[in-house]
CSV table of C-alpha atoms in Angstrom, one decimal:
chain,number,residue,atom,x,y,z
A,1,UNK,CA,11.1,-21.3,-27.3
A,2,UNK,CA,9.2,-23.7,-25.1
A,3,UNK,CA,5.9,-22.2,-23.9
A,4,UNK,CA,4.8,-25.2,-22.0
A,5,UNK,CA,4.3,-24.9,-18.2
A,6,UNK,CA,6.6,-27.1,-16.1
A,7,UNK,CA,4.8,-29.7,-13.9
A,8,UNK,CA,5.3,-27.3,-11.0
A,9,UNK,CA,3.8,-24.4,-12.8
A,10,UNK,CA,0.8,-26.6,-14.0
A,11,UNK,CA,0.3,-27.5,-10.3
A,12,UNK,CA,0.6,-23.9,-9.3
A,13,UNK,CA,-2.1,-22.9,-11.8
A,14,UNK,CA,-4.4,-25.6,-10.6
A,15,UNK,CA,-4.0,-24.5,-7.0
A,16,UNK,CA,-4.6,-20.8,-7.9
A,17,UNK,CA,-7.6,-21.8,-10.0
A,18,UNK,CA,-9.1,-23.8,-7.1
A,19,UNK,CA,-8.6,-21.0,-4.7
A,20,UNK,CA,-10.1,-18.5,-7.2
A,21,UNK,CA,-13.2,-20.7,-7.4
A,22,UNK,CA,-13.4,-20.6,-3.6
A,23,UNK,CA,-13.3,-16.8,-3.7
A,24,UNK,CA,-16.0,-16.7,-6.4
A,25,UNK,CA,-18.5,-18.3,-3.9
A,26,UNK,CA,-18.2,-15.0,-1.9
A,27,UNK,CA,-18.7,-12.6,-4.8
A,28,UNK,CA,-22.5,-12.1,-4.3
A,29,UNK,CA,-22.1,-11.7,-0.6
A,30,UNK,CA,-19.5,-9.0,-1.1
A,31,UNK,CA,-21.6,-7.2,-3.7
A,32,UNK,CA,-24.7,-7.3,-1.5
A,33,UNK,CA,-22.7,-6.0,1.5
A,34,UNK,CA,-21.2,-3.1,-0.5
A,35,UNK,CA,-17.7,-4.7,-0.4
A,36,UNK,CA,-16.5,-5.9,3.0
A,37,UNK,CA,-16.8,-9.5,4.2
A,38,UNK,CA,-17.0,-10.6,7.8
A,39,UNK,CA,-13.6,-10.7,9.6
A,40,UNK,CA,-13.9,-14.4,10.3
A,41,UNK,CA,-14.6,-15.1,6.7
A,42,UNK,CA,-11.6,-13.2,5.6
A,43,UNK,CA,-9.4,-15.1,8.2
A,44,UNK,CA,-10.7,-18.4,6.8
A,45,UNK,CA,-10.0,-17.3,3.2
A,46,UNK,CA,-6.5,-16.1,4.2
A,47,UNK,CA,-5.7,-19.4,5.8
A,48,UNK,CA,-6.9,-21.2,2.7
A,49,UNK,CA,-4.6,-19.0,0.6
A,50,UNK,CA,-1.7,-19.8,2.8
A,51,UNK,CA,-2.4,-23.5,2.7
A,52,UNK,CA,-2.6,-23.3,-1.1
A,53,UNK,CA,0.7,-21.5,-1.4
A,54,UNK,CA,-0.8,-18.5,-3.0
A,55,UNK,CA,-0.3,-15.9,-0.3
A,56,UNK,CA,2.4,-13.2,-0.4
A,57,UNK,CA,3.4,-14.8,-3.7
A,58,UNK,CA,6.1,-12.2,-4.4
A,59,UNK,CA,8.1,-12.8,-1.3
A,60,UNK,CA,11.3,-14.9,-1.2
A,61,UNK,CA,11.6,-18.2,0.6
A,62,UNK,CA,14.1,-16.9,3.1
A,63,UNK,CA,11.5,-14.5,4.4
A,64,UNK,CA,8.8,-17.1,4.6
A,65,UNK,CA,7.2,-16.5,1.2
A,66,UNK,CA,6.7,-19.1,-1.5
A,67,UNK,CA,9.6,-17.7,-3.6
A,68,UNK,CA,7.7,-17.6,-6.9
A,69,UNK,CA,9.3,-16.2,-10.1
A,70,UNK,CA,7.5,-13.3,-11.8
A,71,UNK,CA,6.2,-15.7,-14.4
A,72,UNK,CA,4.9,-17.9,-11.7
A,73,UNK,CA,3.2,-14.8,-10.1
A,74,UNK,CA,1.6,-14.0,-13.5
A,75,UNK,CA,0.2,-17.5,-13.6
A,76,UNK,CA,-1.4,-17.0,-10.2
A,77,UNK,CA,-2.6,-13.5,-10.8
A,78,UNK,CA,-4.3,-14.5,-14.1
A,79,UNK,CA,-6.4,-16.9,-12.1
A,80,UNK,CA,-7.1,-14.3,-9.4
A,81,UNK,CA,-8.2,-11.8,-12.1
A,82,UNK,CA,-11.2,-14.0,-12.8
A,83,UNK,CA,-12.7,-13.1,-9.4
A,84,UNK,CA,-14.9,-10.0,-9.0
A,85,UNK,CA,-15.1,-7.6,-6.2
A,86,UNK,CA,-11.3,-7.4,-5.9
A,87,UNK,CA,-11.5,-10.4,-3.7
A,88,UNK,CA,-7.9,-11.2,-4.9
A,89,UNK,CA,-6.8,-8.6,-2.3
A,90,UNK,CA,-7.5,-11.3,0.4
A,91,UNK,CA,-4.5,-13.4,-0.7
A,92,UNK,CA,-2.3,-10.3,0.0
A,93,UNK,CA,0.6,-9.3,-2.1
A,94,UNK,CA,3.0,-7.0,-0.1
A,95,UNK,CA,4.8,-4.2,-1.8
A,96,UNK,CA,7.8,-5.8,-3.5
A,97,UNK,CA,10.1,-3.0,-2.3
A,98,UNK,CA,9.7,-4.1,1.4
A,99,UNK,CA,12.4,-6.6,0.8
A,100,UNK,CA,14.9,-3.7,0.7
A,101,UNK,CA,14.2,-2.9,4.3
A,102,UNK,CA,16.8,-3.4,7.0
A,103,UNK,CA,16.8,-6.5,9.1
A,104,UNK,CA,14.9,-4.6,11.9
A,105,UNK,CA,12.4,-3.2,9.4
A,106,UNK,CA,11.8,-6.7,8.0
A,107,UNK,CA,11.1,-8.1,11.5
A,108,UNK,CA,8.8,-5.2,12.3
A,109,UNK,CA,7.0,-4.7,9.0
A,110,UNK,CA,7.5,-7.4,6.4
A,111,UNK,CA,7.5,-10.7,8.2
A,112,UNK,CA,4.2,-10.1,10.0
A,113,UNK,CA,2.6,-9.4,6.6
A,114,UNK,CA,3.9,-12.7,5.2
A,115,UNK,CA,2.5,-14.4,8.3
A,116,UNK,CA,-0.9,-12.6,7.6
A,117,UNK,CA,-0.6,-10.7,10.9
A,118,UNK,CA,-0.4,-7.2,9.3
A,119,UNK,CA,-1.2,-5.4,6.1
A,120,UNK,CA,0.7,-2.7,4.3
A,121,UNK,CA,-0.5,0.1,1.9
A,122,UNK,CA,1.5,2.1,-0.6
A,123,UNK,CA,0.7,5.8,-0.4
A,124,UNK,CA,2.0,7.8,-3.4
A,125,UNK,CA,-0.9,9.6,-5.2
A,126,UNK,CA,-1.9,13.1,-4.0
A,127,UNK,CA,-4.8,15.5,-4.9
A,128,UNK,CA,-2.5,17.3,-7.3
A,129,UNK,CA,0.0,14.6,-8.1
A,130,UNK,CA,-1.4,11.5,-9.9
A,131,UNK,CA,0.2,10.9,-13.3
A,132,UNK,CA,3.0,13.3,-12.3
A,133,UNK,CA,4.4,12.1,-9.0
A,134,UNK,CA,7.1,14.7,-9.1
A,135,UNK,CA,4.5,17.4,-8.5
A,136,UNK,CA,3.7,16.0,-5.0
A,137,UNK,CA,3.6,18.4,-2.1
A,138,UNK,CA,3.9,15.9,0.8
A,139,UNK,CA,7.1,16.9,2.7
A,140,UNK,CA,9.4,15.4,5.3
A,141,UNK,CA,11.2,18.0,7.4
A,142,UNK,CA,14.2,17.2,9.6
A,143,UNK,CA,13.6,17.1,13.3
A,144,UNK,CA,15.5,15.5,16.2
A,145,UNK,CA,15.8,11.8,15.7
A,146,UNK,CA,13.7,11.7,12.5
A,147,UNK,CA,11.3,13.5,10.3
A,148,UNK,CA,8.0,15.3,10.4
A,149,UNK,CA,5.7,14.4,7.5
A,150,UNK,CA,3.0,16.7,6.2
A,151,UNK,CA,0.6,16.4,3.2
A,152,UNK,CA,-2.3,14.4,1.7
A,153,UNK,CA,-2.4,11.0,0.1
A,154,UNK,CA,-5.3,9.7,-2.1
A,155,UNK,CA,-6.4,6.4,-3.5
A,156,UNK,CA,-4.4,4.4,-0.9
A,157,UNK,CA,-5.4,0.9,-1.9
A,158,UNK,CA,-6.4,-1.2,1.1
A,159,UNK,CA,-5.4,1.7,3.4
A,160,UNK,CA,-8.6,1.0,5.4
A,161,UNK,CA,-7.3,-2.4,6.5
A,162,UNK,CA,-3.6,-1.6,6.6
A,163,UNK,CA,-1.6,-1.5,9.8
A,164,UNK,CA,1.0,0.9,8.3
A,165,UNK,CA,1.6,2.9,5.2
A,166,UNK,CA,4.6,3.3,3.0
A,167,UNK,CA,4.5,7.0,2.3
A,168,UNK,CA,6.4,8.8,-0.4
A,169,UNK,CA,7.4,12.4,0.6
A,170,UNK,CA,10.0,14.9,-0.4
A,171,UNK,CA,12.7,15.0,2.3
A,172,UNK,CA,14.6,18.2,3.3
A,173,UNK,CA,15.2,21.4,1.4
A,174,UNK,CA,16.5,19.3,-1.5
A,175,UNK,CA,13.0,17.7,-1.9
A,176,UNK,CA,14.6,14.3,-2.2
A,177,UNK,CA,11.8,11.8,-2.8
A,178,UNK,CA,11.9,9.2,0.0
A,179,UNK,CA,9.8,6.3,1.3
A,180,UNK,CA,8.8,6.3,5.0
A,181,UNK,CA,7.1,3.7,7.1
A,182,UNK,CA,4.1,5.3,8.9
A,183,UNK,CA,2.2,3.5,11.6
A,184,UNK,CA,-1.6,3.7,11.0
A,185,UNK,CA,-2.1,4.9,14.6
A,186,UNK,CA,0.7,7.5,14.5
A,187,UNK,CA,-0.4,10.9,16.0
A,188,UNK,CA,-1.2,13.3,13.2
A,189,UNK,CA,-2.2,10.6,10.6
A,190,UNK,CA,-5.9,10.7,9.8
A,191,UNK,CA,-8.0,8.6,7.4
A,192,UNK,CA,-10.0,11.5,6.1
A,193,UNK,CA,-12.3,9.9,3.6
A,194,UNK,CA,-13.2,6.5,2.0
A,195,UNK,CA,-14.6,7.3,-1.5
A,196,UNK,CA,-17.3,5.1,-3.1
A,197,UNK,CA,-16.1,4.1,-6.5
A,198,UNK,CA,-17.7,2.5,-9.5
A,199,UNK,CA,-16.6,-1.0,-8.5
A,200,UNK,CA,-17.6,-2.7,-5.3
A,201,UNK,CA,-14.4,-3.8,-3.7
A,202,UNK,CA,-13.8,-5.9,-0.6
A,203,UNK,CA,-11.3,-3.3,0.6
A,204,UNK,CA,-11.3,0.5,0.2
A,205,UNK,CA,-9.1,3.1,-1.3
A,206,UNK,CA,-9.1,5.9,1.4
A,207,UNK,CA,-7.6,9.3,1.6
A,208,UNK,CA,-5.2,10.3,4.4
A,209,UNK,CA,-3.9,13.6,5.8
A,210,UNK,CA,-0.5,13.9,7.6
A,211,UNK,CA,0.0,16.7,10.0
A,212,UNK,CA,3.4,16.7,11.6
A,213,UNK,CA,3.5,12.9,11.7
A,214,UNK,CA,6.8,11.9,13.3
A,215,UNK,CA,8.8,9.2,11.6
A,216,UNK,CA,12.0,8.0,13.2
A,217,UNK,CA,15.2,7.7,11.2
A,218,UNK,CA,15.1,3.9,11.4
A,219,UNK,CA,11.7,4.0,9.6
A,220,UNK,CA,13.1,5.3,6.3
A,221,UNK,CA,12.8,2.6,3.6
A,222,UNK,CA,16.0,2.5,1.6
A,223,UNK,CA,18.0,5.7,1.5
A,224,UNK,CA,16.9,9.3,1.5
A,225,UNK,CA,16.3,10.3,-2.1
A,226,UNK,CA,15.7,6.7,-3.3
A,227,UNK,CA,11.9,7.1,-3.3
A,228,UNK,CA,11.4,7.4,-7.1
A,229,UNK,CA,13.7,4.5,-7.8
A,230,UNK,CA,11.9,2.2,-5.4
A,231,UNK,CA,8.4,3.4,-6.5
A,232,UNK,CA,9.3,2.7,-10.1
A,233,UNK,CA,10.3,-0.8,-9.3
A,234,UNK,CA,7.0,-1.3,-7.5
A,235,UNK,CA,5.1,0.1,-10.5
A,236,UNK,CA,6.9,-2.3,-12.9
A,237,UNK,CA,5.7,-5.3,-11.0
A,238,UNK,CA,2.2,-4.0,-10.3
A,239,UNK,CA,1.6,-3.1,-14.0
A,240,UNK,CA,2.6,-6.6,-15.0
A,241,UNK,CA,0.2,-8.1,-12.5
A,242,UNK,CA,-2.6,-5.8,-13.7
A,243,UNK,CA,-1.9,-7.2,-17.2
A,244,UNK,CA,-2.2,-10.7,-15.9
A,245,UNK,CA,-5.4,-10.1,-13.9
A,246,UNK,CA,-7.1,-8.3,-16.8
A,247,UNK,CA,-6.3,-11.2,-19.1
A,248,UNK,CA,-7.8,-13.6,-16.5
A,249,UNK,CA,-10.9,-11.4,-16.2
A,250,UNK,CA,-11.4,-11.3,-19.9
A,251,UNK,CA,-11.1,-15.1,-20.1
A,252,UNK,CA,-13.8,-15.6,-17.5
A,253,UNK,CA,-16.1,-13.1,-19.2
A,254,UNK,CA,-15.6,-14.9,-22.5
A,255,UNK,CA,-16.3,-18.3,-21.0
A,256,UNK,CA,-19.5,-17.0,-19.4
A,257,UNK,CA,-20.5,-15.3,-22.7
A,258,UNK,CA,-19.8,-18.4,-24.7
A,259,UNK,CA,-21.8,-20.6,-22.4
A,260,UNK,CA,-24.7,-18.1,-22.5
A,261,UNK,CA,-24.6,-17.9,-26.3
A,262,UNK,CA,-24.8,-21.7,-26.6
A,263,UNK,CA,-27.8,-21.9,-24.2
A,264,UNK,CA,-29.7,-18.7,-25.0
A,265,UNK,CA,-32.2,-19.2,-27.8
A,266,UNK,CA,-33.9,-16.5,-30.0
A,267,UNK,CA,-35.8,-17.0,-33.2
A,268,UNK,CA,-35.8,-20.8,-32.5
A,269,UNK,CA,-32.0,-21.2,-32.3
A,270,UNK,CA,-29.1,-20.6,-30.0
A,271,UNK,CA,-27.7,-17.0,-30.4
A,272,UNK,CA,-24.3,-18.7,-30.9
A,273,UNK,CA,-25.4,-19.6,-34.4
A,274,UNK,CA,-25.7,-16.0,-35.3
A,275,UNK,CA,-22.6,-14.7,-37.2
A,276,UNK,CA,-22.6,-11.3,-35.4
A,277,UNK,CA,-22.4,-13.1,-32.1
A,278,UNK,CA,-19.8,-15.5,-33.4
A,279,UNK,CA,-17.7,-12.5,-34.5
A,280,UNK,CA,-17.8,-11.0,-31.0
A,281,UNK,CA,-16.7,-14.3,-29.5
A,282,UNK,CA,-13.9,-14.7,-32.0
A,283,UNK,CA,-12.6,-11.2,-31.4
A,284,UNK,CA,-12.6,-11.8,-27.7
A,285,UNK,CA,-10.7,-15.1,-28.0
A,286,UNK,CA,-8.1,-13.5,-30.3
A,287,UNK,CA,-7.4,-10.6,-28.0
A,288,UNK,CA,-7.1,-12.8,-24.9
A,289,UNK,CA,-4.6,-15.1,-26.7
A,290,UNK,CA,-2.3,-12.3,-27.9
A,291,UNK,CA,-2.2,-10.5,-24.5
A,292,UNK,CA,-1.7,-13.6,-22.5
A,293,UNK,CA,1.3,-14.6,-24.6
A,294,UNK,CA,2.9,-11.1,-24.4
A,295,UNK,CA,2.3,-10.8,-20.6
A,296,UNK,CA,4.0,-14.2,-20.1
A,297,UNK,CA,6.9,-13.2,-22.4
A,298,UNK,CA,7.6,-10.1,-20.4
A,299,UNK,CA,7.3,-11.9,-17.1
A,300,UNK,CA,9.8,-14.6,-18.3
A,301,UNK,CA,12.2,-11.8,-19.5
A,302,UNK,CA,11.9,-10.2,-16.1
A,303,UNK,CA,13.1,-13.4,-14.4
A,304,UNK,CA,16.3,-13.5,-16.5
A,305,UNK,CA,19.3,-12.0,-14.7
A,306,UNK,CA,20.7,-10.1,-17.7
A,307,UNK,CA,17.5,-8.4,-18.7
A,308,UNK,CA,17.8,-4.6,-19.2
A,309,UNK,CA,15.7,-3.1,-16.5
A,310,UNK,CA,14.9,0.1,-18.3
A,311,UNK,CA,13.5,-1.7,-21.3
A,312,UNK,CA,11.6,-4.0,-19.0
A,313,UNK,CA,9.9,-1.0,-17.4
A,314,UNK,CA,8.6,0.0,-20.9
A,315,UNK,CA,7.6,-3.6,-21.7
A,316,UNK,CA,5.6,-3.8,-18.4
A,317,UNK,CA,3.9,-0.6,-19.5
A,318,UNK,CA,3.2,-2.2,-22.9
A,319,UNK,CA,1.6,-5.3,-21.3
A,320,UNK,CA,-0.5,-3.2,-18.9
A,321,UNK,CA,-1.7,-0.8,-21.6
A,322,UNK,CA,-2.6,-3.4,-24.1
A,323,UNK,CA,-4.1,-6.0,-21.8
A,324,UNK,CA,-6.2,-3.6,-19.8
A,325,UNK,CA,-7.6,-1.9,-22.9
A,326,UNK,CA,-8.3,-5.2,-24.6
A,327,UNK,CA,-10.1,-6.5,-21.5
A,328,UNK,CA,-12.3,-3.5,-21.6
A,329,UNK,CA,-13.3,-4.3,-25.1
A,330,UNK,CA,-13.8,-8.0,-24.3
A,331,UNK,CA,-16.1,-7.5,-21.4
A,332,UNK,CA,-18.0,-4.9,-23.3
A,333,UNK,CA,-18.8,-7.5,-26.0
A,334,UNK,CA,-19.6,-10.0,-23.4
A,335,UNK,CA,-22.2,-7.7,-21.8
A,336,UNK,CA,-23.7,-7.2,-25.2
A,337,UNK,CA,-24.0,-11.0,-25.8
A,338,UNK,CA,-25.8,-11.3,-22.4
A,339,UNK,CA,-28.2,-8.5,-23.4
A,340,UNK,CA,-30.3,-7.2,-20.6
A,341,UNK,CA,-28.9,-9.8,-18.1
A,342,UNK,CA,-25.5,-8.4,-18.8
A,343,UNK,CA,-26.7,-5.2,-17.1
A,344,UNK,CA,-27.8,-7.1,-14.0
A,345,UNK,CA,-25.4,-6.8,-11.0
A,346,UNK,CA,-26.0,-10.4,-10.0
A,347,UNK,CA,-24.2,-11.5,-13.2
A,348,UNK,CA,-20.3,-11.4,-13.1
A,349,UNK,CA,-20.0,-9.8,-16.5
A,350,UNK,CA,-21.8,-6.7,-15.2
A,351,UNK,CA,-19.4,-6.4,-12.2
A,352,UNK,CA,-16.4,-7.0,-14.5
A,353,UNK,CA,-17.6,-4.2,-16.8
A,354,UNK,CA,-17.4,-1.8,-13.8
A,355,UNK,CA,-14.3,-3.2,-12.3
A,356,UNK,CA,-12.1,-3.4,-15.4
A,357,UNK,CA,-12.5,0.3,-16.1
A,358,UNK,CA,-10.1,1.3,-13.3
A,359,UNK,CA,-7.3,-0.8,-14.8
A,360,UNK,CA,-6.8,1.9,-17.4
A,361,UNK,CA,-6.3,4.4,-14.6
A,362,UNK,CA,-4.5,3.1,-11.5
A,363,UNK,CA,-0.8,2.3,-11.4
A,364,UNK,CA,-0.4,4.7,-14.3
A,365,UNK,CA,-3.1,5.8,-16.8
A,366,UNK,CA,-3.1,4.4,-20.3
A,367,UNK,CA,-1.8,7.8,-21.4
A,368,UNK,CA,1.2,7.6,-19.1
A,369,UNK,CA,1.9,4.1,-20.4
A,370,UNK,CA,1.9,5.4,-23.9
A,371,UNK,CA,4.4,8.1,-22.9
A,372,UNK,CA,6.7,5.6,-21.3
A,373,UNK,CA,6.6,3.3,-24.4
A,374,UNK,CA,7.1,6.2,-26.8
A,375,UNK,CA,10.1,7.5,-24.7
A,376,UNK,CA,11.7,4.0,-24.9
A,377,UNK,CA,11.1,3.9,-28.7
A,378,UNK,CA,12.7,7.3,-29.2
A,379,UNK,CA,15.7,6.5,-27.1
A,380,UNK,CA,16.4,2.9,-28.2
A,381,UNK,CA,14.5,2.1,-31.4
A,382,UNK,CA,11.7,-0.3,-32.2
A,383,UNK,CA,13.7,-3.5,-31.7
A,384,UNK,CA,14.0,-2.8,-28.0
A,385,UNK,CA,10.3,-3.5,-27.5
A,386,UNK,CA,10.0,-6.3,-30.0
A,387,UNK,CA,12.7,-8.7,-28.9
A,388,UNK,CA,13.8,-10.3,-25.6
A,389,UNK,CA,16.3,-8.0,-23.9
A,390,UNK,CA,19.6,-9.6,-23.0
């Protein structure tokens, strides 16, 4: 196996790192503002991302995207993960399943996102349907020329800035899970609440209610009844990207903690000379190295045309579970190394401590990831998750 980056990937990593450092200069401003940045600043940062080739990185060249492989995307997202306040939302990543839209849907919805003219938001979770999406109560009822959607959607990431939602609802008496394009200004769609979460993010995660929202037949994404299949594909990619970002966040936290330990003196010597601090630094380095390697492996496998997609789903869950939980341990140690300053919101490690907690919840809790992994083990045996699948 050759784990070296190609020259193109090395250049991509450099560009992503340079852009991430640009975003870092706005972290304090975002924190002080409670999240949002001025619209003009966001436009400038968006243009900079496009110029760097790190905008809409999961979109193919034929639609105007950079056409990056999943491994390439992991390289980029790892650098983005080093930035606090979820500022990595500015170089937007459209829902991957939008590529399955019809030509008319691509023209109306997808291509404007790639041109940074619009934003999408994926609306799946409901008040009573989080880890169990099959328990959703949002419905789509047949009407002349389309569907009437009713229900609630929670935790709609970036729904506050989105121009349209991709809503999962159960269609017809068969309750066939289906994805629908819903314009943000459609009559009957209301953004009912924008919760304030632990982390201070540049964009929100609002709640929506749908009351007889009309959606035309031409705004069904994919086929009626294909909703779970498309959502699962979206989850697979998103979980892999969470793994990459949490590895990146852990790496930045460790770098900051190492530099602090070398500079900070107590009892007449740098705290880096104390073995208990050295042990924390070493444990952090070991966990980052292991989870970066596995995340890269799974991304590389995903790019191979003969990879088994069902096993890949479980491997993405493995990467997300392991990396997100390891990152939580890493940043906890780094806060400890910083001592009282690690509890100060002006220090990135404090913000990371709050922000990384959600990575064990969204896009599938750690417990759900364990169920997915266990199910794959029971069905296919241990080798399925240990070796590349071809």
